[in-house]
Coordinates of C-alpha atoms in Angstrom, one line a residue:
M13 CA -0.1 -0.1 0.0
S14 CA 1.2 3.8 -0.8
F15 CA 0.3 7.1 0.8
Y16 CA 1.2 9.7 -1.3
V17 CA 1.2 13.3 0.6
T18 CA 1.8 16.9 -0.4
T19 CA 2.4 20.4 0.8
P20 CA 1.6 23.5 -1.4
I21 CA 4.5 25.0 -2.6
Y22 CA 6.0 27.8 -1.5
Y23 CA 6.4 31.5 -3.2
V24 CA 10.2 33.1 -2.9
N25 CA 8.9 36.4 -3.3
A26 CA 10.0 36.2 0.4
A27 CA 11.5 34.2 3.4
P28 CA 10.0 31.2 4.8
H29 CA 7.9 32.2 8.2
L30 CA 5.8 30.0 10.7
G31 CA 2.8 29.3 8.3
H32 CA 4.8 27.5 5.8
A33 CA 6.7 25.2 8.6
Y34 CA 2.8 24.7 10.1
T35 CA 1.7 23.1 6.5
T36 CA 5.0 20.5 6.9
I37 CA 5.3 19.3 9.5
A38 CA 1.6 18.6 9.6
A39 CA 2.0 16.5 6.5
D40 CA 5.7 15.1 7.6
V41 CA 3.4 13.9 10.7
M42 CA 1.2 11.9 8.4
A43 CA 4.1 10.8 5.9
R44 CA 6.2 9.8 9.4
H45 CA 2.5 8.1 10.6
H46 CA 2.1 5.9 7.9
R47 CA 5.2 5.2 7.4
Q48 CA 4.8 3.0 11.0
R49 CA 1.7 1.3 9.7
G50 CA 4.7 -0.3 6.9
E51 CA 3.1 1.8 3.7
D52 CA 5.4 3.4 1.1
V53 CA 5.4 7.1 1.6
F54 CA 6.3 9.5 -0.9
F55 CA 5.9 13.2 1.0
L56 CA 6.5 16.1 -2.0
T57 CA 7.5 19.8 -0.7
G58 CA 8.8 22.5 -2.7
T59 CA 8.8 25.7 -4.1
D60 CA 6.6 28.1 -6.5
E61 CA 9.0 30.2 -8.3
H62 CA 7.4 31.8 -11.1
G63 CA 4.8 34.6 -11.6
E64 CA 4.5 38.4 -10.6
P65 CA 5.1 38.8 -7.4
V66 CA 8.6 37.0 -7.8
A67 CA 9.3 39.2 -10.5
D68 CA 7.9 42.9 -8.6
A69 CA 10.5 41.9 -5.7
A70 CA 13.7 40.8 -8.1
R71 CA 13.1 43.8 -9.7
A72 CA 12.6 45.9 -6.3
A73 CA 16.1 44.3 -5.2
G74 CA 17.8 44.9 -8.8
I75 CA 17.9 41.0 -9.4
E76 CA 16.8 38.7 -12.3
P77 CA 14.3 37.2 -10.9
Q78 CA 16.1 33.2 -11.0
L79 CA 18.6 34.6 -8.8
L80 CA 16.0 35.6 -6.0
A81 CA 14.0 32.2 -7.0
D82 CA 17.3 30.3 -6.5
R83 CA 18.5 32.3 -2.8
N84 CA 14.9 31.6 -1.7
S85 CA 14.1 28.7 -2.2
E86 CA 17.6 27.1 -0.8
R87 CA 15.7 29.1 2.0
F88 CA 12.7 27.0 2.2
R89 CA 15.0 23.7 1.1
A90 CA 17.2 24.9 4.2
L91 CA 13.6 25.1 6.8
A92 CA 12.5 20.8 6.0
P93 CA 15.7 19.3 7.9
R94 CA 15.5 22.1 10.6
I95 CA 12.2 21.1 11.4
D96 CA 12.8 17.4 11.1
A97 CA 10.3 17.3 7.9
S98 CA 11.0 13.8 6.5
N99 CA 9.8 15.1 2.4
D100 CA 11.3 12.9 -0.4
F101 CA 11.5 15.4 -3.0
F102 CA 11.8 19.1 -2.9
I103 CA 10.2 20.7 -6.1
R104 CA 10.6 23.9 -7.7
T105 CA 9.5 24.5 -9.8
T106 CA 12.1 26.3 -12.3
D107 CA 12.9 22.4 -12.9
A108 CA 13.4 22.1 -16.3
Q109 CA 11.5 18.6 -15.9
H110 CA 8.9 20.3 -14.4
M111 CA 8.4 23.3 -17.0
A112 CA 8.0 20.3 -19.3
K113 CA 5.4 18.3 -18.0
V114 CA 3.9 22.0 -17.6
Q115 CA 3.7 21.9 -21.1
E116 CA 2.9 18.7 -22.0
V117 CA -0.1 18.3 -20.0
L118 CA -1.5 22.2 -20.6
T119 CA -0.6 21.4 -24.8
R120 CA -3.2 18.0 -23.5
V121 CA -5.7 20.2 -22.3
R122 CA -5.4 22.9 -25.6
E123 CA -5.6 19.3 -27.4
N124 CA -9.0 17.9 -25.8
G125 CA -10.8 21.6 -26.6
H126 CA -10.6 23.1 -23.4
V127 CA -8.4 26.0 -24.2
Y128 CA -9.0 29.4 -26.2
K129 CA -8.1 32.6 -26.6
G130 CA -9.4 36.1 -25.6
V131 CA -9.5 39.0 -23.9
Y132 CA -9.8 39.5 -20.3
E133 CA -11.0 42.3 -18.1
G134 CA -11.2 42.7 -14.4
W135 CA -9.3 43.2 -10.8
Y136 CA -6.3 42.0 -10.3
C137 CA -4.1 41.9 -7.0
P138 CA -0.3 41.2 -7.9
R139 CA 0.6 40.0 -4.4
C140 CA -1.9 37.2 -5.1
A141 CA -1.3 36.7 -8.4
D142 CA -4.8 36.4 -9.1
F143 CA -8.1 37.7 -10.7
K144 CA -10.7 39.3 -7.8
A145 CA -14.8 38.5 -8.9
D146 CA -16.6 41.1 -7.1
N147 CA -18.3 39.4 -4.1
E148 CA -14.1 39.0 -3.3
I149 CA -13.7 42.5 -3.1
D150 CA -13.2 44.7 0.3
E151 CA -14.8 47.9 0.8
G152 CA -12.5 50.1 -0.8
N153 CA -11.6 48.1 -3.1
L154 CA -9.1 46.3 -2.0
C155 CA -7.7 42.6 -1.8
P156 CA -9.4 40.7 1.3
I157 CA -5.9 38.7 2.1
H158 CA -3.4 41.5 1.5
H159 CA -5.3 45.1 2.2
I160 CA -4.1 46.6 -0.8
E161 CA -5.8 48.6 -3.7
L162 CA -6.5 46.2 -7.2
S163 CA -5.6 47.1 -10.5
R164 CA -8.2 47.2 -13.4
E165 CA -6.4 44.8 -15.9
Q166 CA -7.4 44.1 -19.4
E167 CA -5.1 41.7 -21.2
E168 CA -5.5 38.8 -24.5
N169 CA -5.3 35.2 -23.4
Y170 CA -6.1 31.8 -23.2
F171 CA -8.6 30.7 -21.4
F172 CA -9.5 27.7 -19.8
A173 CA -13.0 26.6 -20.0
L174 CA -13.7 26.4 -16.3
S175 CA -17.3 27.0 -16.8
S176 CA -17.5 23.6 -18.9
F177 CA -16.9 21.9 -15.9
Q178 CA -19.7 23.0 -13.7
Q179 CA -22.1 20.1 -13.6
R180 CA -18.9 17.4 -12.9
L181 CA -17.5 19.7 -10.4
E182 CA -20.7 19.7 -8.6
A183 CA -21.2 16.0 -9.3
L184 CA -18.2 14.9 -7.6
Y185 CA -18.9 17.1 -4.4
E186 CA -22.1 15.1 -4.4
E187 CA -20.7 11.8 -5.1
R188 CA -17.8 12.1 -2.8
P189 CA -18.1 14.0 0.3
H190 CA -15.0 13.9 1.6
F191 CA -13.0 14.7 -1.4
L192 CA -12.6 18.6 0.8
A193 CA -12.7 18.5 4.2
P194 CA -13.2 20.6 6.7
R195 CA -17.2 20.1 5.8
T196 CA -16.9 24.6 6.4
R197 CA -14.3 24.7 3.4
R198 CA -16.4 22.0 1.4
N199 CA -19.7 23.9 1.8
E200 CA -17.2 26.8 0.6
A201 CA -15.9 25.7 -2.8
L202 CA -19.5 23.9 -3.6
S203 CA -21.4 27.1 -2.7
F204 CA -18.7 29.1 -5.1
I205 CA -19.3 26.6 -8.1
R206 CA -23.0 26.2 -7.9
S207 CA -22.7 30.4 -8.3
G208 CA -21.1 29.9 -11.4
L209 CA -18.1 29.2 -12.9
R210 CA -16.0 32.0 -15.3
D211 CA -13.8 30.8 -17.5
V212 CA -10.1 31.8 -15.8
P213 CA -6.4 32.8 -17.7
L214 CA -4.8 30.1 -18.7
T215 CA -1.5 32.3 -19.9
R216 CA -0.4 35.4 -19.7
R217 CA 1.1 37.8 -22.5
R218 CA 2.7 40.5 -20.8
L219 CA 4.4 38.4 -18.3
T220 CA 7.7 37.1 -19.2
W221 CA 9.0 35.6 -16.1
G222 CA 6.8 31.7 -16.5
V223 CA 6.5 28.6 -18.3
P224 CA 6.6 29.2 -22.0
V225 CA 3.2 28.5 -23.9
P226 CA 4.6 25.9 -26.7
W227 CA 2.2 27.0 -29.6
D228 CA 2.8 31.0 -29.0
A229 CA 6.4 32.1 -27.7
E230 CA 4.7 35.6 -27.1
H231 CA 2.5 33.7 -23.4
V232 CA 3.5 32.4 -20.7
F233 CA 1.3 30.0 -18.5
Y234 CA -0.4 32.4 -15.6
V235 CA 1.6 31.0 -12.3
W236 CA -1.6 29.3 -10.5
F237 CA -2.0 26.5 -13.7
D238 CA 2.4 25.9 -13.3
A239 CA 2.6 25.8 -9.5
L240 CA -0.6 23.1 -9.1
L241 CA 0.9 20.7 -11.7
N242 CA 3.4 20.2 -9.6
Y243 CA 2.1 17.6 -7.1
Y244 CA 2.0 14.9 -11.2
S245 CA 5.1 16.5 -12.7
A246 CA 7.2 15.8 -9.6
L247 CA 6.4 12.0 -9.8
S248 CA 8.2 11.5 -13.3
Y249 CA 11.5 12.9 -12.0
A250 CA 12.0 12.9 -8.5
R251 CA 13.5 9.2 -8.3
P252 CA 16.3 10.0 -11.4
G253 CA 15.3 6.4 -13.3
E254 CA 11.9 5.9 -12.3
D255 CA 8.9 7.5 -12.9
L256 CA 6.9 7.0 -10.2
T257 CA 2.9 8.2 -11.4
A258 CA 1.7 4.5 -12.3
T259 CA 2.3 3.6 -8.3
L260 CA 2.0 7.1 -6.8
W261 CA -1.3 9.0 -8.6
P262 CA -3.6 10.0 -8.1
A263 CA -2.5 11.6 -4.1
D264 CA -4.0 10.3 -1.2
C265 CA -3.7 13.9 0.2
H266 CA -2.6 17.1 -0.2
L267 CA -2.4 19.8 2.8
I268 CA -3.3 23.6 1.2
A269 CA -4.0 26.8 3.3
K270 CA -7.8 28.0 2.4
D271 CA -6.7 31.0 1.2
I272 CA -5.7 29.1 -2.0
L273 CA -8.6 27.0 -1.9
R274 CA -10.2 28.1 -4.9
F275 CA -7.1 26.8 -7.0
H276 CA -7.1 23.8 -5.1
A277 CA -11.0 23.2 -5.1
V278 CA -12.1 24.1 -8.5
Y279 CA -9.5 24.4 -10.5
W280 CA -7.3 22.1 -9.5
P281 CA -9.8 19.1 -10.7
A282 CA -11.6 20.9 -13.2
L283 CA -7.8 20.8 -15.3
L284 CA -7.6 17.7 -13.7
M285 CA -10.6 16.0 -15.4
A286 CA -9.8 18.3 -18.6
A287 CA -6.2 16.3 -19.2
D288 CA -8.0 13.0 -18.3
L289 CA -5.9 12.4 -15.1
A290 CA -7.3 11.1 -12.1
L291 CA -8.5 13.4 -8.9
P292 CA -6.5 13.2 -6.2
E293 CA -8.5 11.2 -2.9
R294 CA -8.3 14.2 -0.6
I295 CA -8.4 18.1 0.0
F296 CA -7.5 18.8 3.3
V297 CA -7.4 23.1 4.0
H298 CA -6.2 24.1 7.5
G299 CA -6.8 27.3 8.7
Y300 CA -4.1 30.2 9.5
L301 CA -2.3 30.7 11.7
L302 CA -2.7 34.5 13.8
M303 CA -1.1 36.5 15.6
E304 CA -2.9 39.9 17.0
G305 CA -5.9 39.0 14.9
E306 CA -4.6 38.6 11.2
K307 CA -3.2 36.1 9.5
M308 CA 0.2 35.3 9.5
S309 CA 1.6 36.7 6.3
K310 CA 5.2 37.3 4.8
S311 CA 3.4 40.2 3.1
L312 CA 2.0 41.9 6.5
G313 CA 5.1 41.8 8.1
N314 CA 3.8 39.7 11.4
V315 CA 6.0 36.5 11.5
L316 CA 7.5 34.4 14.3
D317 CA 10.8 33.4 13.0
P318 CA 10.7 29.7 13.3
F319 CA 14.4 29.1 13.3
E320 CA 14.6 31.6 15.8
V321 CA 12.3 29.1 18.0
I322 CA 13.8 26.2 17.3
D323 CA 17.4 27.8 17.8
R324 CA 16.3 28.4 21.6
F325 CA 13.7 25.4 22.6
G326 CA 14.5 22.6 19.6
S327 CA 12.2 21.6 16.7
D328 CA 10.4 19.0 18.4
A329 CA 8.6 21.5 20.6
L330 CA 7.9 23.5 17.6
R331 CA 6.0 21.0 15.7
F332 CA 4.6 19.9 19.1
Y333 CA 3.1 23.6 19.9
L334 CA 1.9 24.2 16.3
I335 CA -0.2 21.0 16.6
R336 CA -1.1 21.1 19.7
D337 CA -2.3 24.5 20.3
V338 CA -4.3 24.9 17.3
S339 CA -6.8 22.4 16.2
F340 CA -6.1 21.3 13.1
G341 CA -8.7 22.4 10.3
Q342 CA -9.4 25.4 12.0
D343 CA -7.7 29.5 12.3
G344 CA -6.1 29.7 15.9
S345 CA -4.0 32.4 17.4
V346 CA -0.2 31.9 18.6
S347 CA 1.4 33.6 20.7
T348 CA 4.7 33.9 22.8
M349 CA 3.3 33.4 25.8
A350 CA 1.3 29.9 24.9
F351 CA 4.1 28.5 23.6
E352 CA 6.5 29.0 26.3
Q353 CA 3.4 27.4 29.3
R354 CA 3.2 24.8 26.8
Y355 CA 6.6 23.9 26.7
A356 CA 7.3 24.4 30.3
S357 CA 3.7 22.3 31.4
E358 CA 3.2 20.0 29.1
L359 CA 6.5 18.6 27.5
A360 CA 9.5 19.1 29.8
N361 CA 6.9 18.8 32.9
E362 CA 3.9 16.0 31.6
Y363 CA 6.0 13.8 29.6
G364 CA 10.1 14.8 30.0
N365 CA 9.7 14.7 33.8
L366 CA 7.4 11.7 33.5
A367 CA 10.9 9.8 31.2
S368 CA 12.9 11.2 34.0
R369 CA 11.4 9.9 37.2
V370 CA 10.3 6.6 35.5
I371 CA 14.2 5.7 34.7
A372 CA 15.5 7.0 37.9
M373 CA 13.5 4.8 39.8
L374 CA 13.6 2.2 37.9
A375 CA 17.5 2.7 38.3
R376 CA 17.1 3.1 42.0
Y377 CA 15.1 0.1 43.1
R378 CA 15.8 -2.6 40.1
D379 CA 19.1 -1.3 39.1
G380 CA 18.2 -0.2 36.2
R381 CA 16.7 -3.6 34.5
M382 CA 13.5 -4.2 33.1
P383 CA 11.8 -6.2 35.8
D384 CA 9.7 -9.8 35.1
A385 CA 5.9 -8.7 36.0
A386 CA 2.7 -7.8 34.2
L387 CA 1.1 -5.3 33.0
D388 CA -0.9 -3.8 35.4
P389 CA -4.8 -4.6 34.0
E390 CA -6.3 -1.6 35.4
I391 CA -4.2 0.7 32.8
A392 CA -3.3 -2.2 29.6
P393 CA -6.8 -1.6 27.6
E394 CA -5.9 2.5 27.8
L395 CA -2.5 1.2 26.1
Q396 CA -4.1 -1.0 24.2
S397 CA -6.5 1.2 22.2
L398 CA -4.2 4.3 21.6
A399 CA -2.5 3.3 18.0
G400 CA -5.6 2.1 16.6
E401 CA -7.5 5.1 17.8
V402 CA -4.0 7.3 16.4
S403 CA -4.3 5.9 13.4
G404 CA -7.9 6.5 12.6
L405 CA -7.9 10.3 13.6
I406 CA -4.8 10.5 11.1
D407 CA -6.4 8.9 8.5
E408 CA -9.2 11.5 8.6
V409 CA -6.8 14.1 9.0
Q410 CA -7.5 15.4 12.7
L411 CA -4.0 15.8 14.0
T412 CA -4.7 17.6 17.1
Q413 CA -7.3 15.2 17.6
G414 CA -4.8 12.6 17.6
L415 CA -2.3 14.2 19.5
D416 CA -5.2 14.8 22.2
A417 CA -5.3 11.0 22.5
I418 CA -1.3 10.5 23.1
W419 CA -1.4 13.2 25.7
Q420 CA -4.5 11.8 27.7
R421 CA -2.3 8.1 27.7
V422 CA 0.6 10.6 29.1
R423 CA -1.3 11.7 32.0
R424 CA -2.9 8.8 32.8
L425 CA 0.4 7.5 33.8
N426 CA 1.4 10.3 35.4
R427 CA -1.6 9.7 37.8
Y428 CA -0.2 6.2 37.9
V429 CA 3.2 7.3 39.0
E430 CA 1.1 9.0 41.9
E431 CA -1.3 6.5 42.4
K432 CA 0.8 3.4 42.6
A433 CA 4.1 5.3 44.7
P434 CA 6.6 2.8 43.9
W435 CA 8.4 5.3 46.3
Q436 CA 6.2 3.6 49.2
L437 CA 6.0 0.1 47.6
A438 CA 10.0 -0.2 48.0
K439 CA 10.1 1.1 52.0
Q440 CA 7.2 -2.1 52.1
G441 CA 9.5 -4.6 50.8
D442 CA 6.8 -6.5 48.7
Q443 CA 8.3 -6.9 45.1
A444 CA 5.6 -8.1 43.3
P445 CA 3.6 -4.6 43.2
L446 CA 6.5 -2.5 42.8
D447 CA 7.9 -5.3 39.6
A448 CA 4.5 -4.7 38.1
A449 CA 3.8 -0.6 39.0
L450 CA 7.5 -0.6 37.1
A451 CA 7.1 -2.8 34.4
T452 CA 3.4 -0.8 33.2
L453 CA 5.1 2.5 33.4
I454 CA 8.1 1.1 31.2
T455 CA 5.8 0.0 29.4
G456 CA 3.4 2.7 29.1
L457 CA 7.0 5.1 28.1
R458 CA 6.9 2.8 24.8
V459 CA 4.1 2.5 24.0
V460 CA 3.1 6.5 23.6
S461 CA 6.7 7.6 22.6
V462 CA 6.0 4.6 19.3
V463 CA 2.8 6.3 18.8
A464 CA 3.9 10.0 19.2
H465 CA 6.9 9.5 17.0
P466 CA 5.6 11.0 14.3
Y467 CA 5.0 14.3 16.2
L468 CA 8.1 14.7 18.6
P469 CA 10.8 12.3 16.3
E470 CA 13.4 13.6 18.7
A471 CA 12.5 13.6 22.1
T472 CA 10.8 9.8 21.8
G473 CA 14.0 8.6 19.6
K474 CA 15.7 9.4 22.3
L475 CA 13.7 7.8 24.8
L476 CA 13.0 4.5 23.2
D477 CA 16.6 4.6 22.7
A478 CA 17.3 4.7 26.4
L479 CA 14.6 1.6 26.9
G480 CA 16.6 -0.4 23.7
V481 CA 13.6 -0.7 21.4
A482 CA 14.8 0.3 18.0
D483 CA 11.6 -0.5 16.3
R484 CA 9.4 2.3 15.7
S485 CA 6.8 1.2 13.7
L486 CA 3.6 0.4 15.4
A487 CA 4.3 -2.9 15.9
A488 CA 5.7 -1.5 19.0
A489 CA 3.0 -0.1 20.3
V490 CA 1.6 -3.3 20.9
P491 CA 1.9 -3.0 25.1
S492 CA 1.6 -7.3 25.0
Q493 CA 5.2 -7.0 23.0
P494 CA 7.9 -7.6 25.8
L495 CA 10.1 -4.5 24.5
P496 CA 12.7 -4.2 26.6
A497 CA 12.7 -7.8 27.8
P498 CA 13.2 -8.9 31.1
G499 CA 16.2 -8.3 32.4
A500 CA 17.0 -5.8 29.3
P501 CA 18.9 -2.9 30.7
I502 CA 17.6 0.7 30.9
A503 CA 19.9 3.6 30.0
S504 CA 19.8 6.8 31.7
L505 CA 18.2 9.7 30.2
P506 CA 18.9 13.1 30.4
P507 CA 16.0 15.8 30.2
L508 CA 14.5 15.8 27.1
F509 CA 12.8 19.4 27.3
P510 CA 15.1 21.3 29.4
K511 CA 15.2 24.8 30.3
P512 CA 16.2 27.2 28.1
E513 CA 19.2 29.1 28.7

């Protein structure tokens, strides 16, 4: 079985910020989890490098667009390992192989009769690289996302006959209710479709920074169609000498933010239909990270630098906070204060301190070796159900709820320490209850750490290494497995989430 997950490709007109890290971390959690299930996983991310915003930013900096793209693409590429993203490929839309595939697919769309030449006039936002319908314009003729005044543009283009796909798109949403989630976003997309679709520009004539149109040298492809096709084009060249399209297409899940909903929920499936290509299984739309009530955006300048957060607290702390504090799929406010509270109370105290206490007690009372004792039946069912519960939630892209299920067990193990009080059992001299309590706690740490590994790969990896558990698959999350084996040594463990300097 295979699993193919994508992030949107990120625009290179400025540097990466926390919002980009957010989507990539979410996709990475899904990719790592599906690898734990033994599936053949392909995780794609990358950069969107054509279009007017890039050309304008390069002009303002006094450099060529390709140089700007090279510089900023490298910054996005550097973000992935810093947040422990395990992506299998990083695509750039200036890759020659991608551009050739765009030309091939869009030529097929034209040959299938879905492209014609005409003149377009409308209100245009250069930062969105998008024409706005009348019902998408804020008071004062402003872009609702960037809050800048729109300009009236008129130009000769080739058009994609989007309107001819209205009935097929309506049928898609009726027949596949889970194609787009959450439900509020599905309803939004369906409402847009039912309001009546207009044909949209496929090419731009007055721009030169884009993929050349093979049948008309005066045009380049509109950046959104170029960008959307990255999900398909990457499979043809991501592994040298191998085409993965037949085994991995269509994608299992596209993760996107709601500001690009229309392109992915309307244009993208229509384009695939026009090219006779299979549609993705699911598109999941997450909300915005908000600061002071506004979407975090490089254009607005209200961003938190993920590199600074990682330098001080580590990548696991950032991964945990973003998935834990903002319910995935909804908008949510983020702040330095909330981050530090989560770090101290949940990561350092509830998980890190639990691990340190249990391993220290094992060293004190059992010479650092795993007791030979059965799992306490009082807690076994909660551990037994964890992997299946989290798998079901991640299948529905309920990533925050999956992490919450894990944390319920972390807190249950902390309560178990207080209920059993191993230090009191040691004083009483009855060895069997102490062995059972310590074995149960070590097993609980192993189970929650395996299931939490996609969320916290570094910290859980250190803990599992200390327990001598090399297996990171979900098979290692079965409580009845003798891991660690009775008598096996358990290594000492420094604090997993130390107080930052």
